[in-house]
Short mmCIF file of C-alpha atoms in Angstrom, two decimals:
data_model
loop_
_atom_site.label_atom_id
_atom_site.label_comp_id
_atom_site.label_asym_id
_atom_site.label_seq_id
_atom_site.Cartn_x
_atom_site.Cartn_y
_atom_site.Cartn_z
CA MET A 11 29.78 -3.51 9.00
CA ASP A 12 30.62 -1.34 6.03
CA ASP A 13 29.55 2.26 6.85
CA ALA A 14 28.28 2.94 3.36
CA ARG A 15 26.01 -0.12 3.48
CA LEU A 16 24.77 0.96 6.88
CA THR A 17 23.64 4.33 5.47
CA LEU A 18 21.61 2.47 2.82
CA LEU A 19 20.15 0.05 5.35
CA LEU A 20 19.14 2.85 7.71
CA ALA A 21 17.64 5.00 4.94
CA ILE A 22 15.30 2.15 3.98
CA ALA A 23 14.62 0.94 7.53
CA ASP A 24 13.86 4.45 8.80
CA ASP A 25 11.55 5.16 5.82
CA GLU A 26 9.58 2.00 6.67
CA MET A 27 9.58 2.61 10.41
CA VAL A 28 8.40 6.22 10.22
CA THR A 29 5.83 5.43 7.52
CA GLY A 30 4.53 2.58 9.69
CA HIS A 31 4.18 4.86 12.70
CA ARG A 32 2.31 7.51 10.75
CA LEU A 33 -0.11 4.97 9.26
CA GLY A 34 -0.55 3.40 12.69
CA GLU A 35 -1.87 6.72 13.99
CA TRP A 36 -5.03 5.99 11.97
CA THR A 37 -5.78 2.82 13.94
CA GLY A 38 -9.20 3.27 15.51
CA TRP A 39 -9.92 6.51 13.66
CA VAL A 40 -10.73 5.43 10.11
CA PRO A 41 -14.44 5.89 9.32
CA TYR A 42 -15.01 2.23 8.51
CA ILE A 43 -13.58 -1.02 9.80
CA GLU A 44 -12.16 -2.51 6.60
CA GLU A 45 -10.06 0.56 5.89
CA ASP A 46 -9.00 0.76 9.53
CA LEU A 47 -7.69 -2.82 9.20
CA ALA A 48 -6.04 -1.99 5.89
CA LEU A 49 -4.04 0.99 7.17
CA SER A 50 -3.22 -0.84 10.40
CA SER A 51 -2.06 -3.93 8.50
CA ILE A 52 0.11 -1.86 6.19
CA ALA A 53 1.57 -0.10 9.23
CA GLN A 54 2.30 -3.48 10.81
CA ASP A 55 4.00 -4.72 7.62
CA GLU A 56 6.17 -1.60 7.36
CA ILE A 57 7.25 -1.79 10.99
CA GLY A 58 7.94 -5.51 10.51
CA HIS A 59 10.15 -4.71 7.54
CA ALA A 60 11.96 -2.02 9.52
CA LYS A 61 12.53 -4.52 12.35
CA ALA A 62 14.02 -7.08 9.97
CA LEU A 63 16.35 -4.43 8.50
CA TYR A 64 17.43 -3.18 11.95
CA GLU A 65 18.08 -6.79 12.98
CA LEU A 66 20.26 -7.27 9.93
CA ALA A 67 22.23 -4.12 10.77
CA ALA A 68 22.60 -5.29 14.37
CA ASP A 69 23.70 -8.78 13.25
CA LEU A 70 26.33 -7.16 11.07
CA GLY A 71 27.62 -5.34 14.12
CA ALA A 72 26.24 -1.83 13.62
CA ALA A 73 24.53 -1.72 17.02
CA PRO A 74 24.02 -3.91 20.10
CA SER A 75 20.38 -4.57 19.17
CA ALA A 76 17.64 -3.78 16.67
CA ASP A 77 15.84 -1.77 19.36
CA ALA A 78 18.93 0.37 19.91
CA LEU A 79 18.71 1.37 16.25
CA ALA A 80 14.93 1.69 16.13
CA PHE A 81 14.51 3.74 19.30
CA GLY A 82 17.91 4.61 20.69
CA ARG A 83 18.98 7.32 18.30
CA ARG A 84 18.62 11.09 18.43
CA ALA A 85 16.13 12.59 15.99
CA ASP A 86 18.95 13.91 13.80
CA GLN A 87 20.38 10.41 13.46
CA TYR A 88 17.34 9.10 11.58
CA ARG A 89 17.85 8.79 7.84
CA HIS A 90 14.31 8.64 6.42
CA ALA A 91 13.11 11.06 3.77
CA VAL A 92 11.16 14.07 5.06
CA LEU A 93 8.07 12.92 3.10
CA CYS A 94 7.63 9.93 5.42
CA GLU A 95 7.42 12.02 8.59
CA ARG A 96 4.69 14.36 7.27
CA SER A 97 1.71 14.22 9.61
CA ASN A 98 -1.50 12.58 8.42
CA LYS A 99 -3.67 15.73 8.01
CA ASP A 100 -6.79 14.33 6.32
CA PHE A 101 -7.42 10.99 4.62
CA ALA A 102 -6.70 12.34 1.12
CA TYR A 103 -3.34 13.66 2.31
CA THR A 104 -2.47 10.35 3.97
CA ILE A 105 -3.35 8.44 0.79
CA ALA A 106 -1.31 10.86 -1.33
CA ARG A 107 1.74 10.29 0.89
CA HIS A 108 1.09 6.53 0.93
CA TYR A 109 0.81 6.41 -2.88
CA LEU A 110 3.97 8.48 -3.43
CA TYR A 111 5.96 6.47 -0.90
CA ASP A 112 4.83 2.97 -1.80
CA THR A 113 5.26 3.46 -5.55
CA ALA A 114 8.77 4.76 -4.84
CA ASP A 115 9.46 1.83 -2.52
CA GLU A 116 8.36 -0.55 -5.29
CA ILE A 117 10.92 1.02 -7.65
CA ARG A 118 13.60 0.84 -4.96
CA LEU A 119 12.93 -2.86 -4.26
CA GLY A 120 13.28 -3.51 -7.98
CA GLY A 121 16.39 -1.32 -8.35
CA LEU A 122 18.18 -3.17 -5.56
CA SER A 123 17.08 -6.68 -6.53
CA GLN A 124 20.45 -7.37 -8.21
CA SER A 125 22.50 -5.84 -5.42
CA SER A 126 25.73 -7.45 -4.26
CA PHE A 127 24.45 -7.00 -0.67
CA LYS A 128 23.15 -10.59 -0.42
CA GLU A 129 21.47 -10.35 2.99
CA LEU A 130 19.52 -7.29 1.85
CA VAL A 131 18.38 -9.01 -1.34
CA GLN A 132 17.15 -11.98 0.72
CA LEU A 133 15.03 -9.67 2.85
CA PHE A 134 13.68 -7.84 -0.18
CA THR A 135 12.60 -11.13 -1.73
CA VAL A 136 10.47 -11.69 1.35
CA PHE A 137 9.17 -8.08 1.45
CA ARG A 138 8.14 -7.77 -2.18
CA PRO A 139 5.01 -9.94 -2.17
CA GLU A 140 3.82 -8.02 0.90
CA GLU A 141 4.57 -4.63 -0.61
CA ARG A 142 2.50 -5.58 -3.65
CA TYR A 143 -0.61 -5.42 -1.44
CA HIS A 144 0.38 -1.90 -0.41
CA THR A 145 0.71 -0.58 -3.94
CA VAL A 146 -2.59 -2.20 -4.96
CA HIS A 147 -4.22 -0.50 -1.97
CA ALA A 148 -2.62 2.86 -2.80
CA ARG A 149 -3.60 2.66 -6.47
CA THR A 150 -7.17 1.62 -5.64
CA TRP A 151 -7.58 4.73 -3.51
CA PHE A 152 -5.73 6.83 -6.06
CA SER A 153 -8.35 6.09 -8.70
CA ARG A 154 -11.23 6.30 -6.25
CA LEU A 155 -10.23 9.77 -5.07
CA ALA A 156 -8.89 11.10 -8.38
CA ASP A 157 -12.09 9.98 -10.09
CA GLY A 158 -14.32 10.73 -7.17
CA PRO A 159 -16.59 13.57 -6.13
CA VAL A 160 -15.30 17.13 -6.56
CA ASP A 161 -14.21 17.50 -2.95
CA ALA A 162 -12.27 14.23 -2.95
CA LYS A 163 -10.57 15.03 -6.23
CA HIS A 164 -9.72 18.53 -5.05
CA ARG A 165 -8.29 17.48 -1.69
CA PHE A 166 -6.34 14.61 -3.22
CA SER A 167 -4.77 16.65 -6.02
CA GLU A 168 -3.90 19.47 -3.60
CA ALA A 169 -2.23 16.94 -1.31
CA LEU A 170 -0.29 15.36 -4.16
CA ALA A 171 0.81 18.78 -5.36
CA SER A 172 2.02 19.83 -1.93
CA LEU A 173 3.94 16.55 -1.40
CA MET A 174 5.39 16.09 -4.87
CA GLY A 175 8.62 18.00 -4.25
CA GLU A 176 9.44 16.07 -1.09
CA ALA A 177 8.53 12.78 -2.77
CA VAL A 178 11.24 13.45 -5.37
CA ALA A 179 13.68 13.70 -2.45
CA LEU A 180 12.98 10.05 -1.55
CA PHE A 181 15.58 9.43 -4.24
CA GLU A 182 18.10 11.95 -2.98
CA PRO A 183 21.45 10.19 -3.48
CA LEU A 184 22.97 8.80 -0.31
CA PRO A 185 26.13 10.48 0.98
CA ALA A 186 27.99 7.20 0.34
CA GLU A 187 26.39 6.47 -3.01
CA GLU A 188 29.61 6.49 -5.00
CA SER A 189 31.17 3.67 -3.03
CA LEU A 190 27.85 1.77 -3.02
CA ARG A 191 27.88 1.99 -6.80
CA GLU A 192 31.45 0.75 -7.02
CA ASP A 193 30.97 -2.40 -4.94
CA GLY A 194 27.69 -3.29 -6.65
CA THR A 195 25.51 -2.64 -3.58
CA MET A 196 23.48 -0.18 -5.69
CA PRO A 197 23.48 -1.49 -9.26
CA VAL A 198 20.94 1.18 -10.24
CA PRO A 199 21.81 4.72 -9.13
CA SER A 200 19.21 6.74 -7.19
CA GLU A 201 18.95 9.19 -10.05
CA GLN A 202 17.94 6.40 -12.45
CA MET A 203 15.39 4.98 -10.01
CA LEU A 204 13.96 8.49 -9.70
CA GLY A 205 13.55 8.62 -13.48
CA ARG A 206 11.66 5.31 -13.49
CA TRP A 207 9.42 6.43 -10.66
CA LEU A 208 8.63 9.81 -12.27
CA ASP A 209 7.62 8.03 -15.49
CA GLY A 210 5.18 5.84 -13.56
CA VAL A 211 3.72 8.70 -11.53
CA THR A 212 3.33 10.78 -14.69
CA ARG A 213 1.37 7.95 -16.34
CA ASP A 214 -0.91 7.58 -13.33
CA LEU A 215 -1.56 11.31 -13.08
CA GLU A 216 -2.17 11.75 -16.80
CA SER A 217 -4.70 8.96 -16.91
CA PHE A 218 -6.82 10.94 -14.44
CA GLY A 219 -6.16 14.39 -15.92
CA LEU A 220 -4.11 15.43 -12.90
CA GLU A 221 -0.83 16.34 -14.63
CA ARG A 222 -0.99 19.83 -13.16
CA VAL A 223 0.20 18.23 -9.93
CA LEU A 224 3.61 17.98 -11.58
CA GLU A 225 3.60 21.54 -12.75
CA GLU A 226 2.72 23.43 -9.68
CA ARG A 227 2.67 22.93 -5.99
CA SER A 228 0.12 24.65 -3.84
CA GLU A 229 0.86 26.82 -0.88
CA PRO A 230 -1.83 27.31 1.73
CA ALA A 231 -4.06 30.19 0.73
CA ILE A 232 -3.63 33.35 2.72
CA GLY A 233 -6.52 35.76 2.66
CA ASP A 234 -9.76 36.88 4.24
CA LEU A 235 -12.91 34.85 4.16
CA VAL A 236 -15.44 36.38 1.75
CA PRO A 237 -19.00 35.29 1.02
CA THR A 238 -19.64 33.80 -2.41
CA SER A 239 -22.79 33.95 -4.51
CA SER A 240 -23.98 30.72 -2.89
CA GLY A 241 -23.55 32.30 0.52
CA ALA A 242 -20.71 30.01 1.53
CA ALA A 243 -17.58 31.54 2.88
CA GLU A 244 -14.56 31.18 0.67
CA GLU A 245 -11.00 32.30 1.05
CA SER A 246 -10.16 35.29 -1.08
CA GLY A 247 -7.15 35.23 -3.28
CA ASP A 248 -5.94 32.17 -5.14
CA ALA A 249 -3.72 29.75 -3.40
CA ALA A 250 -0.18 30.61 -4.38
CA ARG A 251 1.01 28.42 -7.21
CA LEU A 252 4.66 27.62 -7.36
CA ARG A 253 6.63 25.31 -9.55
CA VAL A 254 7.32 21.89 -8.08
CA PRO A 255 11.01 22.18 -7.35
CA GLY A 256 13.45 19.76 -8.90
CA ILE A 257 11.42 18.52 -11.86
CA GLU A 258 10.94 19.86 -15.36
CA ARG A 259 9.21 18.81 -18.56
CA GLN A 260 11.70 17.99 -21.30
CA ASP A 261 10.72 16.45 -24.65
CA GLY A 262 7.34 15.39 -23.30
CA ARG A 263 8.75 13.65 -20.20
CA TRP A 264 9.05 14.83 -16.64
CA VAL A 265 12.66 14.59 -15.51
CA HIS A 266 14.59 15.52 -12.43
CA THR A 267 16.78 18.57 -12.79
CA GLY A 268 18.87 20.20 -10.12
CA GLY A 269 18.41 19.79 -6.43
CA PHE A 270 15.91 18.30 -4.02
CA GLU A 271 13.26 20.04 -1.99
CA GLY A 272 13.20 19.03 1.63
CA ALA A 273 16.51 17.39 0.97
CA GLY A 274 18.65 16.24 3.81
CA GLY A 275 16.55 13.44 5.29
CA ARG A 276 19.28 11.04 4.26
CA ARG A 277 21.75 13.18 6.22
CA GLY A 278 19.55 13.56 9.29
CA HIS A 279 17.88 16.90 8.52
CA HIS A 280 14.18 16.76 9.34
CA SER A 281 11.15 18.99 9.49
CA GLU A 282 9.50 20.30 12.66
CA GLU A 283 6.86 17.56 12.21
CA PHE A 284 9.36 14.85 13.09
CA ALA A 285 10.09 16.07 16.64
CA PRO A 286 6.72 15.09 18.18
CA LEU A 287 6.72 11.79 16.28
CA TRP A 288 10.24 10.94 17.48
CA GLU A 289 9.24 11.92 21.01
CA GLU A 290 6.30 9.53 21.00
CA MET A 291 7.98 6.70 19.10
CA THR A 292 11.01 6.53 21.39
CA ASN A 293 9.30 7.46 24.65
CA LEU A 294 9.05 3.99 26.19
CA TYR A 295 12.59 3.08 25.23
CA ARG A 296 13.98 6.28 26.72
CA THR A 297 11.84 6.21 29.86
CA HIS A 298 12.50 2.57 30.74
CA PRO A 299 15.96 1.63 29.47
CA GLY A 300 16.27 -2.07 28.87
CA ALA A 301 12.51 -2.72 28.94
CA THR A 302 11.31 -5.62 26.82
CA TRP A 303 7.86 -5.94 25.29
CA MET B 16 11.99 -34.24 16.74
CA ARG B 17 9.55 -34.12 13.81
CA SER B 18 6.68 -35.13 16.02
CA ALA B 19 7.68 -32.55 18.65
CA LEU B 20 7.51 -29.86 15.94
CA ASP B 21 4.18 -31.26 14.68
CA GLY B 22 2.83 -30.42 18.10
CA VAL B 23 3.74 -26.71 17.91
CA MET B 24 0.64 -24.85 16.74
CA ASP B 25 0.40 -21.42 15.16
CA PRO B 26 -0.87 -19.17 17.99
CA GLU B 27 -3.24 -17.39 15.59
CA ILE B 28 -4.47 -20.47 13.72
CA PRO B 29 -4.34 -23.09 16.48
CA ALA B 30 -5.63 -25.79 14.11
CA CYS B 31 -2.40 -25.64 12.07
CA SER B 32 1.03 -26.71 13.23
CA ILE B 33 4.20 -25.00 12.08
CA THR B 34 4.99 -28.07 9.96
CA ASP B 35 1.52 -27.82 8.33
CA LEU B 36 2.37 -24.23 7.43
CA GLY B 37 5.69 -25.24 5.90
CA MET B 38 7.72 -23.13 8.32
CA VAL B 39 10.26 -25.85 9.17
CA GLU B 40 13.12 -25.58 6.71
CA ARG B 41 15.88 -27.70 8.23
CA ILE B 42 16.43 -29.83 11.30
CA LYS B 43 19.61 -31.27 12.62
CA VAL B 44 19.82 -33.81 15.40
CA THR B 45 23.10 -35.00 16.82
CA SER B 46 23.99 -36.34 20.21
CA GLU B 47 25.27 -32.86 21.09
CA VAL B 48 22.60 -30.51 19.76
CA LEU B 49 19.05 -30.09 18.43
CA GLU B 50 18.93 -27.43 15.75
CA VAL B 51 16.05 -26.12 13.69
CA ASP B 52 15.80 -23.42 11.02
CA LEU B 53 12.36 -21.86 10.67
CA LEU B 54 10.99 -19.57 7.96
CA PRO B 55 8.91 -16.59 9.13
CA THR B 56 5.64 -16.29 7.18
CA PHE B 57 4.60 -12.64 7.04
CA VAL B 58 7.43 -10.38 8.16
CA GLY B 59 5.35 -8.21 10.51
CA CYS B 60 3.72 -11.19 12.22
CA PRO B 61 3.93 -10.73 16.00
CA ALA B 62 3.36 -14.48 16.50
CA THR B 63 6.93 -15.15 15.36
CA ASP B 64 8.39 -14.61 18.84
CA MET B 65 5.71 -16.80 20.41
CA ILE B 66 6.49 -19.55 17.91
CA ARG B 67 10.17 -19.38 18.75
CA ARG B 68 9.35 -19.72 22.45
CA ASP B 69 6.96 -22.65 21.84
CA VAL B 70 9.48 -24.47 19.63
CA GLU B 71 12.21 -24.04 22.23
CA LYS B 72 9.91 -25.41 24.89
CA ALA B 73 8.85 -28.41 22.77
CA LEU B 74 12.42 -29.29 21.85
CA LYS B 75 13.80 -28.86 25.35
CA ALA B 76 11.25 -31.41 26.52
CA ILE B 77 12.87 -34.05 24.31
CA ALA B 78 16.45 -32.80 24.26
CA GLY B 79 17.65 -34.14 27.56
CA ASP B 80 20.88 -32.28 28.30
CA ALA B 81 21.55 -31.30 24.68
CA PRO B 82 21.27 -27.62 23.86
CA VAL B 83 18.46 -26.44 21.58
CA ILE B 84 19.04 -23.88 18.83
CA VAL B 85 16.06 -22.27 17.10
CA ARG B 86 16.85 -19.92 14.24
CA PHE B 87 14.69 -17.91 11.86
CA VAL B 88 16.17 -17.65 8.38
CA TRP B 89 15.00 -15.69 5.31
CA ASP B 90 16.32 -17.96 2.62
CA PRO B 91 14.45 -19.61 0.96
CA PRO B 92 11.55 -17.14 1.19
CA TRP B 93 8.42 -18.66 2.71
CA THR B 94 5.44 -18.76 0.34
CA THR B 95 1.88 -20.00 0.75
CA ASP B 96 2.78 -22.90 -1.60
CA ARG B 97 4.61 -24.42 1.36
CA ILE B 98 1.38 -25.02 3.27
CA THR B 99 0.75 -28.79 3.18
CA PRO B 100 -2.53 -30.39 2.02
CA GLU B 101 -3.17 -31.36 5.68
CA GLY B 102 -2.52 -27.74 6.67
CA ARG B 103 -4.98 -26.44 4.10
CA LYS B 104 -7.62 -28.86 5.35
CA ALA B 105 -7.06 -27.92 8.98
CA MET B 106 -7.18 -24.22 8.08
CA SER B 107 -10.48 -24.64 6.27
CA GLY B 108 -11.89 -26.63 9.18
CA PHE B 109 -10.90 -23.73 11.47
CA GLY B 110 -12.96 -21.35 9.29
CA ILE B 111 -10.16 -19.74 7.28
CA ALA B 112 -10.19 -20.31 3.54
CA PRO B 113 -6.78 -21.56 2.40
CA PRO B 114 -5.00 -19.43 -0.23
CA LEU B 115 -6.04 -20.08 -3.82
CA LEU B 116 -5.32 -18.49 -7.16
CA GLN B 117 -8.90 -17.69 -8.06
CA ILE B 118 -10.84 -14.82 -6.57
CA ALA B 119 -13.90 -16.92 -5.69
CA VAL B 120 -12.44 -19.21 -3.06
CA PRO B 121 -14.90 -21.73 -1.59
CA CYS B 122 -16.64 -20.65 1.58
CA PRO B 123 -15.24 -22.63 4.56
CA TYR B 124 -18.73 -22.85 6.05
CA CYS B 125 -20.98 -23.96 3.18
CA GLY B 126 -18.55 -24.70 0.34
CA SER B 127 -20.20 -22.30 -2.09
CA ARG B 128 -18.00 -20.49 -4.61
CA GLU B 129 -20.33 -17.50 -4.65
CA THR B 130 -17.83 -15.49 -2.64
CA PHE B 131 -15.90 -12.27 -3.07
CA ILE B 132 -13.08 -10.34 -1.41
CA GLU B 133 -14.39 -7.65 0.85
CA SER B 134 -10.96 -6.40 1.85
CA GLU B 135 -7.40 -7.52 1.14
CA PHE B 136 -6.57 -6.72 4.75
CA GLY B 137 -7.86 -8.57 7.77
CA PRO B 138 -7.26 -8.98 11.51
CA THR B 139 -3.70 -10.26 10.99
CA PRO B 140 -1.09 -9.54 8.29
CA CYS B 141 -1.76 -12.94 6.67
CA ARG B 142 -5.53 -12.70 6.26
CA THR B 143 -8.11 -11.15 3.95
CA ILE B 144 -11.81 -10.64 4.60
CA ARG B 145 -14.22 -12.40 2.26
CA TYR B 146 -17.95 -12.75 2.04
CA CYS B 147 -20.18 -15.65 1.02
CA ARG B 148 -23.30 -14.75 -0.93
CA SER B 149 -24.83 -18.20 -0.42
CA CYS B 150 -24.80 -18.43 3.36
CA SER B 151 -24.36 -14.69 3.99
CA ASN B 152 -21.35 -15.23 6.23
CA PRO B 153 -18.28 -13.06 6.22
CA PHE B 154 -15.18 -15.23 6.52
CA GLU B 155 -11.44 -14.93 6.60
CA GLY B 156 -9.10 -16.16 3.92
CA PHE B 157 -5.38 -16.77 4.12
CA LYS B 158 -3.55 -14.21 1.99
CA ARG B 159 -1.56 -15.50 -0.93
CA LYS B 160 2.16 -14.92 -0.78
CA GLU B 161 4.50 -16.14 -3.48
#
């Protein structure tokens, strides 16, 4: 198959696969059963979507099988965005990542709905009604946490702030984007999809008074523990506040300017958090070549 | 061939056949080959491979020496509107509320509409969890997909 189309297919498939694996790590650990089923079901959907995309790539001749693509590549051959591989940390962090990813995925499904890549459009038509449940789930938790008790609101906004820069990089243009534009595979350029997504995220954040998430990203606080007036220990020194890289407010709108933080996922550059995930995800395939399950 | 396919049940809702669910898109019978195109329901459904196996088995039983080809295709997209009236009835009889537009779907146990969605996600990708205020039973509903 066309190499440029393969880079697009793998970027989307790997995003879904890695997101599915991360969400699946919650199975059995969520504090109540309904939410356990929700995260597990979303994980199952995402892995199902990845499987369908890998099968398409394999059918078009990119690999001998879907499994060879899903599990038979080196870590630096995966093309997902770094955001997707971030470990779950706490529930607020997981929901922040889930919200940022699934809202971006929604924009991407829309942006590619008129693509000249017919087989991909067919799959997306089948994915979209399923993905709608994911964004409803993410938005439900968004408002519950953003409007929730102080601790929930604090943890959630800190998580959003720390992930915002890498979420922007979900829309990092693909290395082959120019040729994908020319043949109509990508009728809407990544940069334009990013603009649409940022507008939506800005609206969501503003409606809960969380716009500061766009202005600054938090770095873990470094300092000694000191007692406060209530007797509780608190970390001294404010958490370092840095600008979220890559975005800027212009004429009342948040827009992308310049580069991408954590860029390179689309070219196979990943964070240290991907190595253990890759190790686990591909273990069976590597240990027992040719195994079926 | 139709009746062979009518006998292939969904492994997770054994009261419904794949024809009840509207999964059979196209069949072709010639003296040389038996061919069927099926539509997957929810993409992540692990029952898909079992269904393929069961369909192959059912068709081989009637095919004689002719080869059997079972394909899954994505076009047209499967939606819950494809579930037949018989399928909806069988589903309800099995204890799963068939998909409906309104939020208060009738309880499959007592028929009351005093029900609500407890969670959009259930034990399989195609089900939600609902609750009936009248008979105090939790029940499963088939998720809408369109």
